[in-house]
Coordinates of C-alpha atoms in Angstrom, one line a residue:
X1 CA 94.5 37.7 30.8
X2 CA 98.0 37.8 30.6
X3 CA 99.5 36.2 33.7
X4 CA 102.9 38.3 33.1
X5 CA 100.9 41.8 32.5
X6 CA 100.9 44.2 36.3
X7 CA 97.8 45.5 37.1
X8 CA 98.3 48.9 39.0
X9 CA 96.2 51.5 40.5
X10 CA 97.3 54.3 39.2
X11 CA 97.2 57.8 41.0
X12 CA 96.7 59.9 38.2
X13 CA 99.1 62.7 39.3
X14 CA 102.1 62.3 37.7
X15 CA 105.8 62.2 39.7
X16 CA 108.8 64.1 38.3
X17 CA 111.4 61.7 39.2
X18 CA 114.3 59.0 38.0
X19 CA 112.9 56.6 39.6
X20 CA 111.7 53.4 38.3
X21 CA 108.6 50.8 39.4
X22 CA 106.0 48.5 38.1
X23 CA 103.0 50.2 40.4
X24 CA 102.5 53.7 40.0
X25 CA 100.6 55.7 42.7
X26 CA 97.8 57.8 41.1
X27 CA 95.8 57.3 41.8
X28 CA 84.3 78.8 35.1
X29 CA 82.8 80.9 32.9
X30 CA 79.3 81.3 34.1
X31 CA 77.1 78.6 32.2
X32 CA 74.9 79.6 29.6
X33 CA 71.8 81.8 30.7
X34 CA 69.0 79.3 31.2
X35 CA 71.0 75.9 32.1
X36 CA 70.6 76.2 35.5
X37 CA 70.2 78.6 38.4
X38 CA 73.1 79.4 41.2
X39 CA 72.3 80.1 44.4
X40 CA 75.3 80.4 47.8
X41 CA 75.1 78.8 51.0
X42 CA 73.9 80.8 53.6
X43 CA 75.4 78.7 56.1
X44 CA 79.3 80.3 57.4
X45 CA 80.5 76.8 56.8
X46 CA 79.8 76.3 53.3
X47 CA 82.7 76.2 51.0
X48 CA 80.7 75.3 47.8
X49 CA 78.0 76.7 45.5
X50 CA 74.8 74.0 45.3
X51 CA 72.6 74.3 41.9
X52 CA 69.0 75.9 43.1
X53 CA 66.8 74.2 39.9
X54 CA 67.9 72.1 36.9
X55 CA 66.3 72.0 33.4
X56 CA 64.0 69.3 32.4
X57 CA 66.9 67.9 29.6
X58 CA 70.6 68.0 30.3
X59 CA 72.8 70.6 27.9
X60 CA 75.3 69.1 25.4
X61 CA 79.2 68.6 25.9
X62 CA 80.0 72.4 24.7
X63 CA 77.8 73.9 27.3
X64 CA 79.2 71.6 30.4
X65 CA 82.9 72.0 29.0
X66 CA 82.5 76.0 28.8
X67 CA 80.7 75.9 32.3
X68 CA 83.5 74.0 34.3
X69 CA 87.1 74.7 32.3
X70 CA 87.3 78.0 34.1
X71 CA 86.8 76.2 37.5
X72 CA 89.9 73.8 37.2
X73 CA 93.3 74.7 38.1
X74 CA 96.8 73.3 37.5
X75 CA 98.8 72.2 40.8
X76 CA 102.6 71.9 40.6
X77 CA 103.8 71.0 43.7
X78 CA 107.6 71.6 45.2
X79 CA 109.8 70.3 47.0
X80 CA 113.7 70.0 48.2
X81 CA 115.3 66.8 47.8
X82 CA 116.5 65.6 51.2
X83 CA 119.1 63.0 51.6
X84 CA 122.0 62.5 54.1
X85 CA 125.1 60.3 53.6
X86 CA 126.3 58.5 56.9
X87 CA 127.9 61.9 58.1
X88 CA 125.4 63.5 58.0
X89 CA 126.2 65.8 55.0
X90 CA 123.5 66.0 52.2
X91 CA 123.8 63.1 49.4
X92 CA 124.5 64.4 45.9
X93 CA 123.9 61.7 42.6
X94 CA 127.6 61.9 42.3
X95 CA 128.5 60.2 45.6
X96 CA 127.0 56.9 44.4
X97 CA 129.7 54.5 43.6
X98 CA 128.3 53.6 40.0
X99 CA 129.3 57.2 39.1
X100 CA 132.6 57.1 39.2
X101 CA 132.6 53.2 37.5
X102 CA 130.6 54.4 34.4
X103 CA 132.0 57.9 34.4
X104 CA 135.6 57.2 35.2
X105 CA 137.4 59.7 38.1
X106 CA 135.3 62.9 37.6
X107 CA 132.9 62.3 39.8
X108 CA 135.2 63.1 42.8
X109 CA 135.8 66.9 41.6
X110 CA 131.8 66.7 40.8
X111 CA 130.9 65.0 44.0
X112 CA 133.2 68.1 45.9
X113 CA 131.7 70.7 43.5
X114 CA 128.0 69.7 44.4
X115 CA 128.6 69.1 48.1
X116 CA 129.7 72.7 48.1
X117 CA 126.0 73.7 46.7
X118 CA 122.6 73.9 48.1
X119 CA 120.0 71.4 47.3
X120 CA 117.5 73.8 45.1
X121 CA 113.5 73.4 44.9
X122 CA 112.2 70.9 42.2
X123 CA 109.3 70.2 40.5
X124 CA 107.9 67.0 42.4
X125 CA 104.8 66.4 40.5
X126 CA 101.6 67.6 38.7
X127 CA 97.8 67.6 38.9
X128 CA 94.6 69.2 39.1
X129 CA 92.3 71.1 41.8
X130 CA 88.6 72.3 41.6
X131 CA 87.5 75.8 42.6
X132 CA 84.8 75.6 45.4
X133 CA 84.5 79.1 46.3
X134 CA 85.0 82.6 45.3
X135 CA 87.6 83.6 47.8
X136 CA 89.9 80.6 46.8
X137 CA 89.4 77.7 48.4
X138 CA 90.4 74.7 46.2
X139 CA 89.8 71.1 46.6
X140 CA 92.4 68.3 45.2
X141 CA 93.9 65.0 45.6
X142 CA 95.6 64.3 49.1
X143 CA 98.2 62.6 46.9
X144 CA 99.2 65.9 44.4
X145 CA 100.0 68.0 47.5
X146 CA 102.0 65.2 49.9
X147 CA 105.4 66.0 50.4
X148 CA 105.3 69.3 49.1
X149 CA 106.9 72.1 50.5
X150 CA 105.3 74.7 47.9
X151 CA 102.3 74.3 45.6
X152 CA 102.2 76.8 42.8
X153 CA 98.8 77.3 41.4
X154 CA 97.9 78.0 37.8
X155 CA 94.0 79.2 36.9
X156 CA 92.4 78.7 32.9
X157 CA 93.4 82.7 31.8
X158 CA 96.9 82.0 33.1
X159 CA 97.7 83.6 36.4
X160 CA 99.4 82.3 38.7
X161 CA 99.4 82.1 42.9
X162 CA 100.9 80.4 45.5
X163 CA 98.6 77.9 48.0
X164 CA 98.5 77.0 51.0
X165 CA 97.6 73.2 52.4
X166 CA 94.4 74.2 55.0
X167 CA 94.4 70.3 55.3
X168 CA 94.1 66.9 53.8
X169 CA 93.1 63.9 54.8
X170 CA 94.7 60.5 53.4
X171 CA 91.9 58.4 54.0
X172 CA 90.3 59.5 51.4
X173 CA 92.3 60.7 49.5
X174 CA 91.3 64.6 49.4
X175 CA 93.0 67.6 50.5
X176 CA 91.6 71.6 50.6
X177 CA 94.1 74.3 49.8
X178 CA 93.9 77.9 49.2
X179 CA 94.8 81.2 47.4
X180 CA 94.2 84.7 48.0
X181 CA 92.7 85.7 44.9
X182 CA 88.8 87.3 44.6
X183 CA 85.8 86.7 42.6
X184 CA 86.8 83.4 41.0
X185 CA 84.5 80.9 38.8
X186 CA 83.6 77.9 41.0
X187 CA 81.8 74.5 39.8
X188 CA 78.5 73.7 41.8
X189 CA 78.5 70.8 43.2
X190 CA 75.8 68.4 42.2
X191 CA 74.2 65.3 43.7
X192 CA 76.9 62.3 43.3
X193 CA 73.8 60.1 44.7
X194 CA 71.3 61.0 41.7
X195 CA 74.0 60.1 38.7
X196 CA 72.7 56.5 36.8
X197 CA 75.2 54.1 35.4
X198 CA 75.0 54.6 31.4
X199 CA 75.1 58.3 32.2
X200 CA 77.1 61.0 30.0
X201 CA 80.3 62.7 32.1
X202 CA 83.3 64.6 31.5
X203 CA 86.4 64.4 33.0
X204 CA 88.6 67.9 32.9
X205 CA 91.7 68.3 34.2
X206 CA 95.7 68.9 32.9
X207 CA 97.1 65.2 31.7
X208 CA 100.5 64.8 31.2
X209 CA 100.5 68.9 31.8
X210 CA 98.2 70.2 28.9
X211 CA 96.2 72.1 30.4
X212 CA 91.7 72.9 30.1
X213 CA 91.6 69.4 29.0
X214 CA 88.3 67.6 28.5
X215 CA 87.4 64.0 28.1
X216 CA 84.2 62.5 27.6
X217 CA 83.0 59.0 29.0
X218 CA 79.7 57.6 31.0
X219 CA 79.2 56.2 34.3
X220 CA 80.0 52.3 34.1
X221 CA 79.8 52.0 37.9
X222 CA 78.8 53.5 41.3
X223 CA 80.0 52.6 44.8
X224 CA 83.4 50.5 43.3
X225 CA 85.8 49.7 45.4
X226 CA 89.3 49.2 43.5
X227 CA 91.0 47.4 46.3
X228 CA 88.6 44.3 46.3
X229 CA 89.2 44.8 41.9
X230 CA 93.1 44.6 42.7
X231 CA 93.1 41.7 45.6
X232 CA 95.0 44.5 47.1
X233 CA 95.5 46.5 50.3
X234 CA 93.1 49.1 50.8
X235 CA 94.1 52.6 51.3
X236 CA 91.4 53.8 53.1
X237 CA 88.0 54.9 52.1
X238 CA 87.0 53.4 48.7
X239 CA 83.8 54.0 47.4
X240 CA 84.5 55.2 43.7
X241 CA 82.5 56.5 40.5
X242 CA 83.8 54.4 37.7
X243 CA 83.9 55.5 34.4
X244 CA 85.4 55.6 30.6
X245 CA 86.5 59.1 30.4
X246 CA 90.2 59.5 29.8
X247 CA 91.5 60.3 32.6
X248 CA 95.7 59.9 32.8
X249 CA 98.6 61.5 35.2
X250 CA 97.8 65.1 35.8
X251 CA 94.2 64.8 36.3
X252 CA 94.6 63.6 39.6
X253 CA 92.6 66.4 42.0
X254 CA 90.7 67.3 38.6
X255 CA 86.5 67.6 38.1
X256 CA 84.1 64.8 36.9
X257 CA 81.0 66.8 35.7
X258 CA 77.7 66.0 34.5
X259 CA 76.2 67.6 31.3
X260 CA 74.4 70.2 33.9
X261 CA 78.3 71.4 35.0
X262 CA 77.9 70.3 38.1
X263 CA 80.5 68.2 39.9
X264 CA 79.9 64.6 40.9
X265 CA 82.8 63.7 41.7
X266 CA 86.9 64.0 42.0
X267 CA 89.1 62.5 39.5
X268 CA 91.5 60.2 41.5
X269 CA 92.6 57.3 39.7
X270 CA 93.4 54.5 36.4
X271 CA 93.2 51.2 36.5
X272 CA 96.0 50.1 34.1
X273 CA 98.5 48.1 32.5
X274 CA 100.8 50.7 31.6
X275 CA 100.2 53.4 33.7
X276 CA 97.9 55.5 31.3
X277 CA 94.4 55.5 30.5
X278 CA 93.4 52.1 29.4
X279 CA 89.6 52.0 30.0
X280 CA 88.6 52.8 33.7
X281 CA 88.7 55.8 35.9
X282 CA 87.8 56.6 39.4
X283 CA 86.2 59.5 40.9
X284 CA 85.9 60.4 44.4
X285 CA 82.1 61.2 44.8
X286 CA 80.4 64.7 45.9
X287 CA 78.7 63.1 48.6
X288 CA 82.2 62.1 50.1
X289 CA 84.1 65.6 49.1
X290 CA 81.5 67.5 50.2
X291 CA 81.9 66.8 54.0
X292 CA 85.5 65.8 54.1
X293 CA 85.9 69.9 53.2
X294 CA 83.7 71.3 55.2
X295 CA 84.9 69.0 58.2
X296 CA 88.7 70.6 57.2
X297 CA 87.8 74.1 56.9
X298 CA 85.7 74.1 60.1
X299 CA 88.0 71.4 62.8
X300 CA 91.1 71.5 60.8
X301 CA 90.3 67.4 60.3
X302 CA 88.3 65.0 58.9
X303 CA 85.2 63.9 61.9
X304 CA 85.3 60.4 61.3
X305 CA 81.6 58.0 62.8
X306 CA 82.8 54.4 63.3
X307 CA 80.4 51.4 63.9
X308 CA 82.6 49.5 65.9
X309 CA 82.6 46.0 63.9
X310 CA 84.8 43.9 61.9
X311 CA 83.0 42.3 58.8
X312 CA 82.9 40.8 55.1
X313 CA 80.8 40.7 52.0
X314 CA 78.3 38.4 52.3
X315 CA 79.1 35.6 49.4
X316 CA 77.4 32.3 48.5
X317 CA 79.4 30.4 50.4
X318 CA 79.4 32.3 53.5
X319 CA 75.6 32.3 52.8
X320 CA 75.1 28.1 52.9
X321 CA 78.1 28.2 55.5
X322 CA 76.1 30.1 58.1
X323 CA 72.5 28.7 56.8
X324 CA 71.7 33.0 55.7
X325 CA 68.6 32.3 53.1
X326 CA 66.9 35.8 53.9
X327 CA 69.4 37.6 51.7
X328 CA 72.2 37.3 49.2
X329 CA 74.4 40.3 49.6
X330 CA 74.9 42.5 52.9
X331 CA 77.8 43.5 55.5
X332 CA 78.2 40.4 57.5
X333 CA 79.1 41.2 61.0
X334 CA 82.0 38.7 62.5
X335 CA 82.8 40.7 65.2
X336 CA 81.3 43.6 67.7
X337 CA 83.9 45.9 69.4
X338 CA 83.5 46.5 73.0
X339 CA 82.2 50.0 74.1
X340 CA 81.2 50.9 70.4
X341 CA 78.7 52.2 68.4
X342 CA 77.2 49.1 67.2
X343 CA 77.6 47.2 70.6
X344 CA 75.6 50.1 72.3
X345 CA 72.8 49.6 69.3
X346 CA 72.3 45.9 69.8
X347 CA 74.2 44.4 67.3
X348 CA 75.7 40.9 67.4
X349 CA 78.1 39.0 65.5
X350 CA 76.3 37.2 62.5
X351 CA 74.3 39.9 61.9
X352 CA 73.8 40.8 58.1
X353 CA 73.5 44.9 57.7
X354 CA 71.7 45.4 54.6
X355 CA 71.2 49.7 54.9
X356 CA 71.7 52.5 56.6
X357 CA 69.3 55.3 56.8
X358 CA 67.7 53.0 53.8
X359 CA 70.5 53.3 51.5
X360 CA 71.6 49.7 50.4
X361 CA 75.1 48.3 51.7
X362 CA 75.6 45.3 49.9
X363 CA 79.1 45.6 49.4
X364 CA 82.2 47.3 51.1
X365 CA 82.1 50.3 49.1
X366 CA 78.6 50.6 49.9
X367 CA 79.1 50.7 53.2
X368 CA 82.2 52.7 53.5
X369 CA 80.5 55.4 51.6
X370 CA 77.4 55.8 54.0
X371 CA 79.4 55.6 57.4
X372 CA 81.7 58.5 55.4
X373 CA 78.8 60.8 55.5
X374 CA 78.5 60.8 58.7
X375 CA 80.1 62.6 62.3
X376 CA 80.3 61.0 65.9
X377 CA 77.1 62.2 67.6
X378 CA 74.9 61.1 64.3
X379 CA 72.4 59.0 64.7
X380 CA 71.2 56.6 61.8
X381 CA 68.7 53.8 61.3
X382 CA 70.9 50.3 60.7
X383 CA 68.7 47.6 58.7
X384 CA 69.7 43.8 59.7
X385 CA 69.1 40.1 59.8
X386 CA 68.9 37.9 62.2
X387 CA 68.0 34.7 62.2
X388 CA 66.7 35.3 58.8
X389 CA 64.5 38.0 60.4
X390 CA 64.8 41.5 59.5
X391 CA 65.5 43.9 62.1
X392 CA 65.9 47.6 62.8
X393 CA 68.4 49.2 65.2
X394 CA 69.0 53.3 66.0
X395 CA 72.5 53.3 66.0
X396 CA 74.5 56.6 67.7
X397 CA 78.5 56.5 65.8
X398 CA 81.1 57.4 67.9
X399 CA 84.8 58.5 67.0
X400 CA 88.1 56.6 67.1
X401 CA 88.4 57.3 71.1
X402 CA 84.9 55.3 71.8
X403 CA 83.1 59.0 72.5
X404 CA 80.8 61.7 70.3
X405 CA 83.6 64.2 71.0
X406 CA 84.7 66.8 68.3
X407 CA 88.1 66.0 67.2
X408 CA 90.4 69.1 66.7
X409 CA 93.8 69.3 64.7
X410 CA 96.5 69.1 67.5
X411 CA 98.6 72.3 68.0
X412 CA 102.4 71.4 67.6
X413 CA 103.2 73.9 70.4
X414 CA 101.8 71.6 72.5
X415 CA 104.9 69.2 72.4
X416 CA 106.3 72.3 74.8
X417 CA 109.8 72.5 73.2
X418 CA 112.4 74.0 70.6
X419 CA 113.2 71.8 68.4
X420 CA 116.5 72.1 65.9
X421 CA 119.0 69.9 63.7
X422 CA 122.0 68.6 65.4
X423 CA 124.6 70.4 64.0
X424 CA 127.8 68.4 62.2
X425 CA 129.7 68.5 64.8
X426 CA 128.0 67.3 67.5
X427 CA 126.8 64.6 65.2
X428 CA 130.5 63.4 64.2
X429 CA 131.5 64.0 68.3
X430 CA 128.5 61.3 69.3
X431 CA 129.3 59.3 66.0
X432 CA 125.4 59.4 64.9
X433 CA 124.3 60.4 61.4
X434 CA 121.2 62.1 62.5
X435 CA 119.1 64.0 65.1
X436 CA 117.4 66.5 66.3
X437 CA 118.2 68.5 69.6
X438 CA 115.3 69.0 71.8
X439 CA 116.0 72.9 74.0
X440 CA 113.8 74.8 75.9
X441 CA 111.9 72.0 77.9
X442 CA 109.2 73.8 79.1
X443 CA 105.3 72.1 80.0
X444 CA 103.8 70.4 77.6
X445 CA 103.9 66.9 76.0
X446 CA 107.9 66.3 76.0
X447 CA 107.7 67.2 79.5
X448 CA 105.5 65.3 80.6
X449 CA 106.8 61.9 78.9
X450 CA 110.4 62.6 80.8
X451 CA 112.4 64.2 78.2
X452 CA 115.0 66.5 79.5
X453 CA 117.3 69.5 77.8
X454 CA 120.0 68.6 75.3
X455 CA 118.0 64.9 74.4
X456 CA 118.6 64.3 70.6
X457 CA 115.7 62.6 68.9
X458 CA 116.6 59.9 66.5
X459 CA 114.0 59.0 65.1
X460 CA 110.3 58.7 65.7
X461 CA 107.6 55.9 64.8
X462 CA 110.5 54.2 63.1
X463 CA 111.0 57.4 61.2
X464 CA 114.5 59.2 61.0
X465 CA 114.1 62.6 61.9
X466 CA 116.7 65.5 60.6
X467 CA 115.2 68.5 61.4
X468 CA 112.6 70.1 63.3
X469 CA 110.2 70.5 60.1
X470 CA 110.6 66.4 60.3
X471 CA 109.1 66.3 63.8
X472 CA 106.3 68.6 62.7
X473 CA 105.1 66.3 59.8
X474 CA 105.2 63.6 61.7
X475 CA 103.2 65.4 64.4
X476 CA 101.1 66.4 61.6
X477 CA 100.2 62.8 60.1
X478 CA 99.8 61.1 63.8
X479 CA 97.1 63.8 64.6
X480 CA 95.2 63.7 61.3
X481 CA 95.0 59.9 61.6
X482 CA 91.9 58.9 61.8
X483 CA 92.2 54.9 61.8
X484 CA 91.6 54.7 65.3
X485 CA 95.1 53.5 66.8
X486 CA 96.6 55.6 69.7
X487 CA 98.1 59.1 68.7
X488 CA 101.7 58.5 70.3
X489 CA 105.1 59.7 69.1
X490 CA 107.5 56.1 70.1
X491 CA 110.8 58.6 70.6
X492 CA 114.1 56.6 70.1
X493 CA 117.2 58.7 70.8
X494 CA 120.7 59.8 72.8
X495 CA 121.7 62.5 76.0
X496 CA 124.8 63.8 74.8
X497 CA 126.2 62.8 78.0
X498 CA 125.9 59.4 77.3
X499 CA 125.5 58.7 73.7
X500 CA 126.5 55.0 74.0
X501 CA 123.4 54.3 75.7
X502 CA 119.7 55.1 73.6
X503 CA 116.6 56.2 75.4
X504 CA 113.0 55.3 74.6
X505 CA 110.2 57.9 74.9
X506 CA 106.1 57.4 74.8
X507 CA 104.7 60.3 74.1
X508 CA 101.0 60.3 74.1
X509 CA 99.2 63.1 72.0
X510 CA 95.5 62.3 73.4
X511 CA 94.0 65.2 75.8

């Protein structure tokens, strides 16, 4: 291989920007009577239609493509460009220095003349979402909705609606929106589990914008995890359907469907040179989907089980290293967290976990997948070895806090406060470029950490804050967090009364 040649993963929703970069971030008509019976979940919770019965023998490509085309949307998603110049005023292209040296003196009347307007809504990127239920609800890509401050939604006959985010969770790279619209086509959701490598798919989605797009491919791999491909960091949750369908930037959020027309999986991402399709694709699979949604729509977040270990693949030469002849692939356990789920269940460090509930986990992905099936309060049967001895544990998971508690999406009125942008001048009086004034100190969060009336926030977790919508995303991502680190808010800022001096704020978000 070309030693020169960047290998990216590829987010396959594209960006509308002027940026440049060498890794990109990408990642229904009723069937035909007779392919296959429908049936809803009786169950208040269910977001998704499940096939009853299947036919003995798959349908062909026409029959799957007419089934699911009606069932995948376009998502444009919004936003206003924010940027601030060391006065505080918004930043226009103009005011960049290069402007006026390749475009001579102009720039200053343009620089004054856009200064003068308001930064307008643009077009921020592009993908694809899946139907899931009648009444709207619409699963997609955590990564085509981030950012966005509106998310226009396009169906197959053309109309058009406006979503809202219910939630998303980054971890795995999902996200659940919804419209107010009645009586729409969804896609069942099949059994990701039950798809065989060498088997036929389709990908359908809106690449590069055209839209009721479909690409054929098979499954050339289950349970792949793209970091360990890369040597790179992982981004949370990896436990992909690989396959040759052509999937490039749009498709991101879009449906990977089996020749029934039933969902497997979630088109997420390309594995590229170039950033377009050049051989691989990666789907997010139904067995992950389905309970990230339903865990959204019900708590508002994700209800993440954790073991409680650190670990590695077991290799050859970890194998000889630690005299392991029993087995040659499994999680290898190299550490046990206290007060954890897998310290409670027995295990020990140099343990080899080869299953869970009897599904293998001979590799991260594996692993990763099983575990994300899973709430705190769920019991499952761990297969080990020990000593070269195979072993059985019952293990109970627990959540990030070390308890089988349900975890809720925090309320933002719980900070107790009014929160608004430091106007221009109070900025230019205290000589800061940024803030946002905290009023209205009542109890709640702020209180209780110390922070008094008139404090102007800064910035928080090392992010500079501008306005009060700021503050709420931030909120926002610290409470849908799942990685298990403390939810706190690290408050830098001023007192107008002494601006010279800053002021440092914990301010813990745990009940």
């Amino acid at each position: 291989m070309n030693n020169n040649l960047k290998i990216s993963l590829i987010a396959a929703g594209v960006a509308i920007s002027s940026s440049l970069a060498t890794t990109f971030v990408v990642g229904s008509t009723a069937p035909k009577t007779g392919t296959y019976l429908l049936t809803e979940k009786s169950n208040s919770g269910s977001l998704y239609t499940v096939a009853a019965s299947m036919p003995d023998e798959p349908s062909d490509f026409v029959n799957a493509s007419e089934s699911t085309v009606n069932g995948v949307v376009s998502i444009k998603s919004y936003a206003t460009p924010r940027g601030y110049s060391q006065n505080g005023n918004e930043m226009s292209p103009f005011s960049d220095p290069f402007f006026e040296f390749f475009f001579g003196g102009n720039g200053n009347h343009q620089r004054r003349q856009q200064q003068q307007e308001q930064p307008r809504e643009r077009q921020m990127g592009l993908g694809s979402g899946v139907i899931l239920s009648k009444d709207g609800y619409i699963v997609t890509n955590h990564h085509v909705i981030e950012g966005a401050e509106r998310l226009d939604v396009t169906l197959n006959d053309n109309r058009n609606f406006t979503a809202k985010v219910i939630g998303s969770d980054p971890t795995t790279d999902l996200a659940l929106i919804k419209i107010d619209a009645d009586d729409l086509h969804v896609i069942p959701i099949g059994n990701s589990e039950d798809i065989r490598v060498g088997e036929w798919v389709l990908a359908v989605g809106n690449p590069f914008g055209f839209t009721s797009t479909v690409t054929k491919g098979i499954v050339s791999a289950k349970a792949r995890n793209v970091s360990a491909l890369t040597h790179g960091a992982s981004n949370g949750i990896e436990s992909f359907i690989q396959t040759d369908a052509a999937v490039n930037p749009g498709n991101s959020g879009g449906a990977l469907v089996n020749l029934r027309g039933e969902l497997v999986g979630i088109n997420a991402a390309i594995y590229s040179h170039t950033g377009n399709f050049a051989g691989y694709s990666f789907a997010i699979p139904t067995s992950i989907v389905k309970k990230v949604v339903t865990d959204i729509k019900q708590y508002g977040v994700v209800q993440r089980a954790y073991l409680g270990i650190a670990f590695s693949e077991l290799s050859p030469e970890l194998a000889k290293e630690k005299g392991i002849t029993a087995v040659t692939s499994g999680i290898y356990v190299g550490k046990v967290e206290d007060r954890s789920a897998a310290f409670e269940a027995g295990l020990k460090e140099g343990d080899i976990i080869t299953a869970i509930d009897g599904a293998p986990t001979g590799n991260t992905a594996q692993l990763q997948e099983e575990i994300a099936k899973l709430r705190p309060g769920d019991k499952a049967t761990i297969t080990y070895y020990r000593d070269n001895k195979r072993e059985a544990t019952t293990v109970t998971f627990r959540n990030s806090a070390g308890n089988t508690a349900v975890t809720r999406a925090g309320n933002f009125a719980e900070l107790g406060c009014t929160l608004k942008g430091a106007n221009k001048d109070l900025l230019k009086k205290l000589e800061i470029s940024n803030g946002v004034q905290v009023t209205d100190v009542a109890n709640g969060k702020f209180k209780q950490a110390g922070i008094k009336d008139g404090f102007i926030i800064l910035d928080i977790n090392n992010s500079r804050v501008t306005s009060g919508d700021d503050v709420q995303k931030i909120y926002r991502a610290i409470m849908s967090d799942t990685s298990g680190y403390d939810k706190v808010m690290f408050i830098t800022g001023v007192y107008p009364s002494n601006p010279k001096r800053k002021v440092y704020y914990a301010v813990g978000l745990e009940d």
